[in-house]
PDB file of C-alpha atoms in Angstrom:
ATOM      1  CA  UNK A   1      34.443 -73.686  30.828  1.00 72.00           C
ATOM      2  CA  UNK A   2      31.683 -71.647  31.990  1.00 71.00           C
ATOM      3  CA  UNK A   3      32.461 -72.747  35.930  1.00 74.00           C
ATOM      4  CA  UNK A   4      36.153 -71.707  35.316  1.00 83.00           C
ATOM      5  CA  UNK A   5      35.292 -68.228  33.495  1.00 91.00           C
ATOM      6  CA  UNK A   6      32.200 -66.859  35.750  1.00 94.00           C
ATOM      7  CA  UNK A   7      33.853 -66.887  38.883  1.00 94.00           C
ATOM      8  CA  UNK A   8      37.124 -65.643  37.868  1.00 95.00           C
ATOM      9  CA  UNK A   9      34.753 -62.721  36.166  1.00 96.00           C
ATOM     10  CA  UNK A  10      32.845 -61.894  39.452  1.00 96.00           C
ATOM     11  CA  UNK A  11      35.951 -61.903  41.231  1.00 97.00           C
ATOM     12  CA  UNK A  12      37.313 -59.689  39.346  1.00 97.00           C
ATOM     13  CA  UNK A  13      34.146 -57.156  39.819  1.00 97.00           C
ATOM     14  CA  UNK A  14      34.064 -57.430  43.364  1.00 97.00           C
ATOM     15  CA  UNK A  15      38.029 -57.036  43.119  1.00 97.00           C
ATOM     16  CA  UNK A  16      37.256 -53.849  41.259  1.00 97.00           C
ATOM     17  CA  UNK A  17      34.577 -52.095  43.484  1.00 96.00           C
ATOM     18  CA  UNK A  18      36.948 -52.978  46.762  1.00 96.00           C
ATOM     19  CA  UNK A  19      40.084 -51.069  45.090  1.00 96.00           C
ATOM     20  CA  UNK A  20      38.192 -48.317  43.333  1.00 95.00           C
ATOM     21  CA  UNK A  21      36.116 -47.981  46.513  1.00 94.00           C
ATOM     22  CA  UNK A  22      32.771 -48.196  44.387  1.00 95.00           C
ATOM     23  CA  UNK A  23      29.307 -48.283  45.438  1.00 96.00           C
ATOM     24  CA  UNK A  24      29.030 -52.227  46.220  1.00 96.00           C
ATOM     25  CA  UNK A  25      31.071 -51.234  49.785  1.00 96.00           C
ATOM     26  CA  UNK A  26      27.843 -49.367  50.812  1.00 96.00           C
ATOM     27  CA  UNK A  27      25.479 -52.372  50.727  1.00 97.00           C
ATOM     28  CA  UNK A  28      28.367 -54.328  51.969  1.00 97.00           C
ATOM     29  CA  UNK A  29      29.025 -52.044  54.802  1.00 97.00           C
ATOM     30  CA  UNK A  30      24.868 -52.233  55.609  1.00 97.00           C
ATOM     31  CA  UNK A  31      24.887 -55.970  55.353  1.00 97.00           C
ATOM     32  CA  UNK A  32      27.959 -56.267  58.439  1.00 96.00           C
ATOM     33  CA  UNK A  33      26.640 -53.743  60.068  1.00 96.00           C
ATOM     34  CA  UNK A  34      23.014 -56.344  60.258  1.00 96.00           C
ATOM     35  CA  UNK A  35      24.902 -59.117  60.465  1.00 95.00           C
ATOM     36  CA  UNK A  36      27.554 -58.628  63.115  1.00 96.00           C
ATOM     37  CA  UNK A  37      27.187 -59.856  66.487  1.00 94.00           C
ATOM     38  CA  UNK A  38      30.512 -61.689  68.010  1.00 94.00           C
ATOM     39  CA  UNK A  39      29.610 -64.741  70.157  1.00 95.00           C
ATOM     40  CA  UNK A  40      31.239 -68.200  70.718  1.00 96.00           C
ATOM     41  CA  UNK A  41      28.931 -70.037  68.080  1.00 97.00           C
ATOM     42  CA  UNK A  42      30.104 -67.443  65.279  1.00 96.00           C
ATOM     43  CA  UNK A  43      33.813 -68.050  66.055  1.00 97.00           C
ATOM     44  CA  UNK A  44      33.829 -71.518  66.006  1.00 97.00           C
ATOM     45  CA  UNK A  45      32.244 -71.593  62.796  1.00 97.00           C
ATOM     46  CA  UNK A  46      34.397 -69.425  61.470  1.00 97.00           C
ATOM     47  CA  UNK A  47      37.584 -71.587  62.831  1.00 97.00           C
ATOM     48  CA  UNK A  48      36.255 -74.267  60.931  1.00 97.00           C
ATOM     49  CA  UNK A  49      38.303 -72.288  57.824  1.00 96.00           C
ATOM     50  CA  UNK A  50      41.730 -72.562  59.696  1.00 97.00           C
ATOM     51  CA  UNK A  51      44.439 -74.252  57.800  1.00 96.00           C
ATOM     52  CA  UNK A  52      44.633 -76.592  60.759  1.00 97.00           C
ATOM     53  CA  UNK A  53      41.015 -77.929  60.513  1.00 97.00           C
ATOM     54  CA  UNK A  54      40.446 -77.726  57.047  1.00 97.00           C
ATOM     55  CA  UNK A  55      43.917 -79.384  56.074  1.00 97.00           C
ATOM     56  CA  UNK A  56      43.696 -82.122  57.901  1.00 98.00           C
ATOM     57  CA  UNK A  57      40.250 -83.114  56.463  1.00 97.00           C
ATOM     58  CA  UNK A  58      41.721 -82.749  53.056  1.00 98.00           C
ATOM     59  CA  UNK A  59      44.712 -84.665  53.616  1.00 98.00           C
ATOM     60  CA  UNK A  60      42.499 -87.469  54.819  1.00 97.00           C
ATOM     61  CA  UNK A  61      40.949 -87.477  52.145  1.00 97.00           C
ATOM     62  CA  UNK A  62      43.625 -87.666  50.043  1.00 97.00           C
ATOM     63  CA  UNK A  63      44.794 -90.537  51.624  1.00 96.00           C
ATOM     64  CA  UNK A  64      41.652 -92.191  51.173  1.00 95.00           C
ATOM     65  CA  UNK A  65      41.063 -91.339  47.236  1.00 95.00           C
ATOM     66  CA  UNK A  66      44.533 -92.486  46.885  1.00 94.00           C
ATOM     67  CA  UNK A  67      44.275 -96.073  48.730  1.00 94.00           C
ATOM     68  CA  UNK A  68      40.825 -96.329  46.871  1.00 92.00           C
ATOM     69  CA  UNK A  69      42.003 -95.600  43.707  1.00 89.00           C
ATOM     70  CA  UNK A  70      45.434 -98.203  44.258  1.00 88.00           C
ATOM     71  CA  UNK A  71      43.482-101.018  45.385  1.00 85.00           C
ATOM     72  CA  UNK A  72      40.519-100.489  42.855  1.00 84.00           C
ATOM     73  CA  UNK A  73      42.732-100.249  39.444  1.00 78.00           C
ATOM     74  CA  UNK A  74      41.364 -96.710  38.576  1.00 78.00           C
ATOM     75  CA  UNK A  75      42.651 -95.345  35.646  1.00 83.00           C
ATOM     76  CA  UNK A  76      45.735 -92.523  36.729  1.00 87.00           C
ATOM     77  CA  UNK A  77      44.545 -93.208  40.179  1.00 90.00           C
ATOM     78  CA  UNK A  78      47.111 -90.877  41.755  1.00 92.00           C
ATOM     79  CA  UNK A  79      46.089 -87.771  39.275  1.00 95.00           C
ATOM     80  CA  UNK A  80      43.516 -86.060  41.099  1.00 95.00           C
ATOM     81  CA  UNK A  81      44.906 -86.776  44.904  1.00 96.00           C
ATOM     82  CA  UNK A  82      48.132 -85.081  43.527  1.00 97.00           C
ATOM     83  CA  UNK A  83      46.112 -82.372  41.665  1.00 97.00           C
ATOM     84  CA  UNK A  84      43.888 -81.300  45.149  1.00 97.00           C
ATOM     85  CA  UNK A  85      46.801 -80.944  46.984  1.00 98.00           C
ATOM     86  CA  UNK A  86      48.396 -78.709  44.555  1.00 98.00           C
ATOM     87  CA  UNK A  87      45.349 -77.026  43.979  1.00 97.00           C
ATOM     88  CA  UNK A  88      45.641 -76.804  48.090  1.00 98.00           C
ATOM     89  CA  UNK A  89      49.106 -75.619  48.480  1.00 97.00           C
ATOM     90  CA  UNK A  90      48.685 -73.027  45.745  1.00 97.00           C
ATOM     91  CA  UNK A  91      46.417 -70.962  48.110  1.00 97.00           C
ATOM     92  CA  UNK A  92      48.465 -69.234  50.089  1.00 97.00           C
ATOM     93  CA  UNK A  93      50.583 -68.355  47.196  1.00 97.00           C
ATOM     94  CA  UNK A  94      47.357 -66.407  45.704  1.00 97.00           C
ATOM     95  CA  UNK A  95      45.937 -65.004  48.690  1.00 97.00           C
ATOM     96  CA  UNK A  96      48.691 -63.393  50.473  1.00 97.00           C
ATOM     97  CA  UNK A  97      49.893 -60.917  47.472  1.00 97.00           C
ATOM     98  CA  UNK A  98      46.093 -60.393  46.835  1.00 97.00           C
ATOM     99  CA  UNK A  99      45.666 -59.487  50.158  1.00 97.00           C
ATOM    100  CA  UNK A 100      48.819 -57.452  50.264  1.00 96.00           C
ATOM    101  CA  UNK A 101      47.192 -55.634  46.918  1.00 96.00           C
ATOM    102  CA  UNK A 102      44.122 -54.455  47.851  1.00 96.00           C
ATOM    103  CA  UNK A 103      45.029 -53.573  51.305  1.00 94.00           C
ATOM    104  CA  UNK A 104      41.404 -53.379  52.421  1.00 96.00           C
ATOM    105  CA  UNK A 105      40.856 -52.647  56.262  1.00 96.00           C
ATOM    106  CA  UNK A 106      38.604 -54.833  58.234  1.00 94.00           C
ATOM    107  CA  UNK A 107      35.345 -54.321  60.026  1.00 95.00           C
ATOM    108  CA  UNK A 108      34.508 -51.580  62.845  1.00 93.00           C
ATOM    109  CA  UNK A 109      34.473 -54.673  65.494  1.00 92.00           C
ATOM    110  CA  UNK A 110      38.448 -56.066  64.203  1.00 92.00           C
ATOM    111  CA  UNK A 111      41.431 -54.610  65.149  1.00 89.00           C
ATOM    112  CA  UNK A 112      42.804 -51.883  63.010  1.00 89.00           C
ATOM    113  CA  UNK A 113      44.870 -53.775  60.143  1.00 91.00           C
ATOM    114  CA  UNK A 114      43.979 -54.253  56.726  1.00 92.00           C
ATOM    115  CA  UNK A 115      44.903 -57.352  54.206  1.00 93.00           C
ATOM    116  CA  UNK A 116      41.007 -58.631  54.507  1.00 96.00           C
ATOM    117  CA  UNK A 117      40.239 -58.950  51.287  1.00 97.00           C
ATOM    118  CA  UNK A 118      39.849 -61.867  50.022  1.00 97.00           C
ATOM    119  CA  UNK A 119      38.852 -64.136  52.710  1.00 97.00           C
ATOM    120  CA  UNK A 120      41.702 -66.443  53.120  1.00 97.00           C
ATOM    121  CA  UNK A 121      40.000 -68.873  55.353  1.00 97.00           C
ATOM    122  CA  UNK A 122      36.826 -68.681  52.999  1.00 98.00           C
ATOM    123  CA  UNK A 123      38.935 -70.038  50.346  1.00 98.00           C
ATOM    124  CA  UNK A 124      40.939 -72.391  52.183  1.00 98.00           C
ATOM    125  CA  UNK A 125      37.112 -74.079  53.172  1.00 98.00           C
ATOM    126  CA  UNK A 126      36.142 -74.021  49.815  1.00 98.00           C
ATOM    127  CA  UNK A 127      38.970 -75.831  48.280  1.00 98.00           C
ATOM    128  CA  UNK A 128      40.130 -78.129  51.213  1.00 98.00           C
ATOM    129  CA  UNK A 129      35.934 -79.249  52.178  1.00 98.00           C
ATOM    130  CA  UNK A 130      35.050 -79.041  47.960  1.00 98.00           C
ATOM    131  CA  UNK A 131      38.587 -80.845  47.034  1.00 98.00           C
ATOM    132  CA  UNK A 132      37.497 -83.870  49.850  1.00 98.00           C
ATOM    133  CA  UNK A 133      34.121 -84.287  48.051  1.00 97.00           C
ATOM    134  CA  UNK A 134      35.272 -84.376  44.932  1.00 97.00           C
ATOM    135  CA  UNK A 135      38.267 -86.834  45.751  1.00 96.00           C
ATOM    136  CA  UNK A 136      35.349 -89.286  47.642  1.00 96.00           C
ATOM    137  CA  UNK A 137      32.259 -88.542  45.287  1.00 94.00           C
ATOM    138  CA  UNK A 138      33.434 -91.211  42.615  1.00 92.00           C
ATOM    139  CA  UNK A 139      33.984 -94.298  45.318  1.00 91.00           C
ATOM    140  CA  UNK A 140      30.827 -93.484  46.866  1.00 91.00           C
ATOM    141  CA  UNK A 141      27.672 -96.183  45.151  1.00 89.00           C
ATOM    142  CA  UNK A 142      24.953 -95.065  47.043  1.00 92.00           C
ATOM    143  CA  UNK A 143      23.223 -91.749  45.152  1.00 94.00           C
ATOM    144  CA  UNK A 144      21.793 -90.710  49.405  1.00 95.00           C
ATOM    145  CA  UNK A 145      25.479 -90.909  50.743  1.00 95.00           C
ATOM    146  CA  UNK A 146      26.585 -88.624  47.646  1.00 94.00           C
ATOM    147  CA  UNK A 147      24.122 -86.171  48.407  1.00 96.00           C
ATOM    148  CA  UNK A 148      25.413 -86.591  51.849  1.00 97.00           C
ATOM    149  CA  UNK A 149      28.661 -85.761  51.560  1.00 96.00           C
ATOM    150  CA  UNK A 150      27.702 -83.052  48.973  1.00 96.00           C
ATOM    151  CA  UNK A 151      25.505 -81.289  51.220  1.00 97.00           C
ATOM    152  CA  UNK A 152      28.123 -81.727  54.270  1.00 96.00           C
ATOM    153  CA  UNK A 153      30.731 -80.136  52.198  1.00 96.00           C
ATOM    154  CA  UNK A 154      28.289 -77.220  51.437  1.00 96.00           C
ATOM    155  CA  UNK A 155      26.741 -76.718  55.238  1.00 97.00           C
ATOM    156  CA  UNK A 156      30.720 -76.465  56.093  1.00 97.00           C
ATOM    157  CA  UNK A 157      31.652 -73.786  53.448  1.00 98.00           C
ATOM    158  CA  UNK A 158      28.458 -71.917  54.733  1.00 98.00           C
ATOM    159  CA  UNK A 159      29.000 -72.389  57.950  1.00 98.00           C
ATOM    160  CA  UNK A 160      32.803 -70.743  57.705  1.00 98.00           C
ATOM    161  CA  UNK A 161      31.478 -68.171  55.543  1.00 98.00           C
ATOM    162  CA  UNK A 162      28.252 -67.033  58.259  1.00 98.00           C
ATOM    163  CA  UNK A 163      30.830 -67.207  61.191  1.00 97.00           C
ATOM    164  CA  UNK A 164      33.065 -64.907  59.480  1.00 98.00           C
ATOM    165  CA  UNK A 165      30.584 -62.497  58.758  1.00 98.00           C
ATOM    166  CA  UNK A 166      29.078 -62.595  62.352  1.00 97.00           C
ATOM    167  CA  UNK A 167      31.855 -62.263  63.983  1.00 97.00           C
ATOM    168  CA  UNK A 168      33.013 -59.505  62.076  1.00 96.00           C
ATOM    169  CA  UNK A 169      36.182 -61.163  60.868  1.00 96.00           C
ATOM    170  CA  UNK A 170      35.061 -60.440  57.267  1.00 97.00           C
ATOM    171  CA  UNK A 171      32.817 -58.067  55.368  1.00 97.00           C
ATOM    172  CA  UNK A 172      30.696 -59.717  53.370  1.00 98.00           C
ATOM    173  CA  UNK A 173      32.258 -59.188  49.596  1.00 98.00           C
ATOM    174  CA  UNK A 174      35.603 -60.623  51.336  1.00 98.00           C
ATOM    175  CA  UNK A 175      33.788 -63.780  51.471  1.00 98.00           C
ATOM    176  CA  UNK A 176      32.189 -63.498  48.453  1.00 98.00           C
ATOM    177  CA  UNK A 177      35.287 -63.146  46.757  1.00 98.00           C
ATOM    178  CA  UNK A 178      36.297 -66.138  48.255  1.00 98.00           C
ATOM    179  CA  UNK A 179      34.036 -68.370  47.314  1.00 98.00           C
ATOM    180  CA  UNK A 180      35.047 -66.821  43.620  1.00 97.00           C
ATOM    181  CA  UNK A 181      38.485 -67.675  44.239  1.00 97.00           C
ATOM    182  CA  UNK A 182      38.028 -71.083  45.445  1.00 97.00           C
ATOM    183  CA  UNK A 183      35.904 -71.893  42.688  1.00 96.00           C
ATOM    184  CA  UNK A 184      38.479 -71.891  40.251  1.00 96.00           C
ATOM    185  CA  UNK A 185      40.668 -74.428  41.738  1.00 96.00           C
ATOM    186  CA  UNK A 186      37.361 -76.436  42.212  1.00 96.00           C
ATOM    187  CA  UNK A 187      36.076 -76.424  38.532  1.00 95.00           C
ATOM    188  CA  UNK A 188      40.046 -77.372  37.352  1.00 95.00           C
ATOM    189  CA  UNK A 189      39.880 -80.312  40.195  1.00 96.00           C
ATOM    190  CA  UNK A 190      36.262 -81.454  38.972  1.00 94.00           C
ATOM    191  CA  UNK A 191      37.829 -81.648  35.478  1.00 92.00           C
ATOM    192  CA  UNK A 192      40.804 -83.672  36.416  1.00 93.00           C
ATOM    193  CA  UNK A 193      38.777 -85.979  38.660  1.00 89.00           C
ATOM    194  CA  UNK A 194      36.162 -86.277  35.311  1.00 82.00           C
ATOM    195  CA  UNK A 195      39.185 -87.353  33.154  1.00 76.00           C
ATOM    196  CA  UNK A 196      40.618 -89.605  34.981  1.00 69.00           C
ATOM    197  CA  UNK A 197      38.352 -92.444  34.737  1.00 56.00           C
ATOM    198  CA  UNK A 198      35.795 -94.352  36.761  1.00 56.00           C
ATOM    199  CA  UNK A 199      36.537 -96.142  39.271  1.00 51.00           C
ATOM    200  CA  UNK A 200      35.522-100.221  38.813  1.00 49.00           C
TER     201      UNK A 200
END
């Protein structure tokens, strides 16, 4: 309960200071302003949180949890395949409006638009890289290749996040609110996956 209720409480504070313009956007501001230096490194980093990278990987993995879980006999082996890319496809559908709602402008070094806030492609790498681990976690035996793929999912959602920053596609509480935001869908996946028995 606790991983479903503390990030959908930060959120909501971050959410808060952005709108009411409180004094989190100064340290936030000071942070870009360190932080931002455009170069071909940051972008591609930061293109690793396009729907057309990040997708991809998920649906792969989808296909593999799913072919695992058939061949294996797992217990409602289709229930958390079908649940990530739900989870997935519900994105968009809470982004957009959010983005819409806040109406925050981006950074000094971005075009002048607004809509930045939350980081859409933050939480498109959390939930597409964090749904893929969870969905492989369980068929994986050896505890070194778990940590693998654990820490690969989390050098990926960094990765996206620093690149954003750098490149001063983001400010850095748009990304923070994204990892928020994808952590919901994350902690709901985790408990499906938990359910849904071991695989033999």
């Amino acid at each position: 309960m606790l991983l479903l209720v503390l990030p959908v409480v930060l959120f909501a504070l971050i959410t808060w200071q952005v709108v009411a313009d409180g004094p989190l956007l100064r340290p936030d501001a000071e942070v870009s302003r360190a932080l931002v230096h455009p170069d071909g490194f940051s972008r591609f980093l930061s293109d690793l949180g396009n729907v057309q990278v990040a997708v991809p990987v998920l649906v792969l993995a989808l296909a593999g949890a799913l072919w695992l879980g058939r061949m294996r006999g797992a217990p409602r082996w289709w229930l958390p395949p079908l649940t990530a890319a739900v989870l997935m496809a519900l994105v968009p559908v809470v982004v957009v409006p959010l983005k819409e709602w806040t109406d925050r402008p981006g950074t000094p070094v971005v075009p002048p638009a607004t809509g930045y806030f939350p980081s859409g492609h933050t939480v498109t790498a959390v939930v597409a890289y964090g749904s893929a681990a969870l969905l492989l976690l369980p068929w994986l035996r050896s505890p070194a290749a778990r940590r693998a793929l654990a820490a690969g999912c989390g050098v990926l959602v960094l990765g996206v996040s620093y690149g954003l920053v750098r490149h001063g596609y983001h400010w850095p509480l748009d990304v923070l609110a994204g990892w928020c935001l994808g952590a919901v869908p994350l902690a709901v996946l985790a408990r499906v996956t938990g359910r849904s028995g071991q695989p033999k």
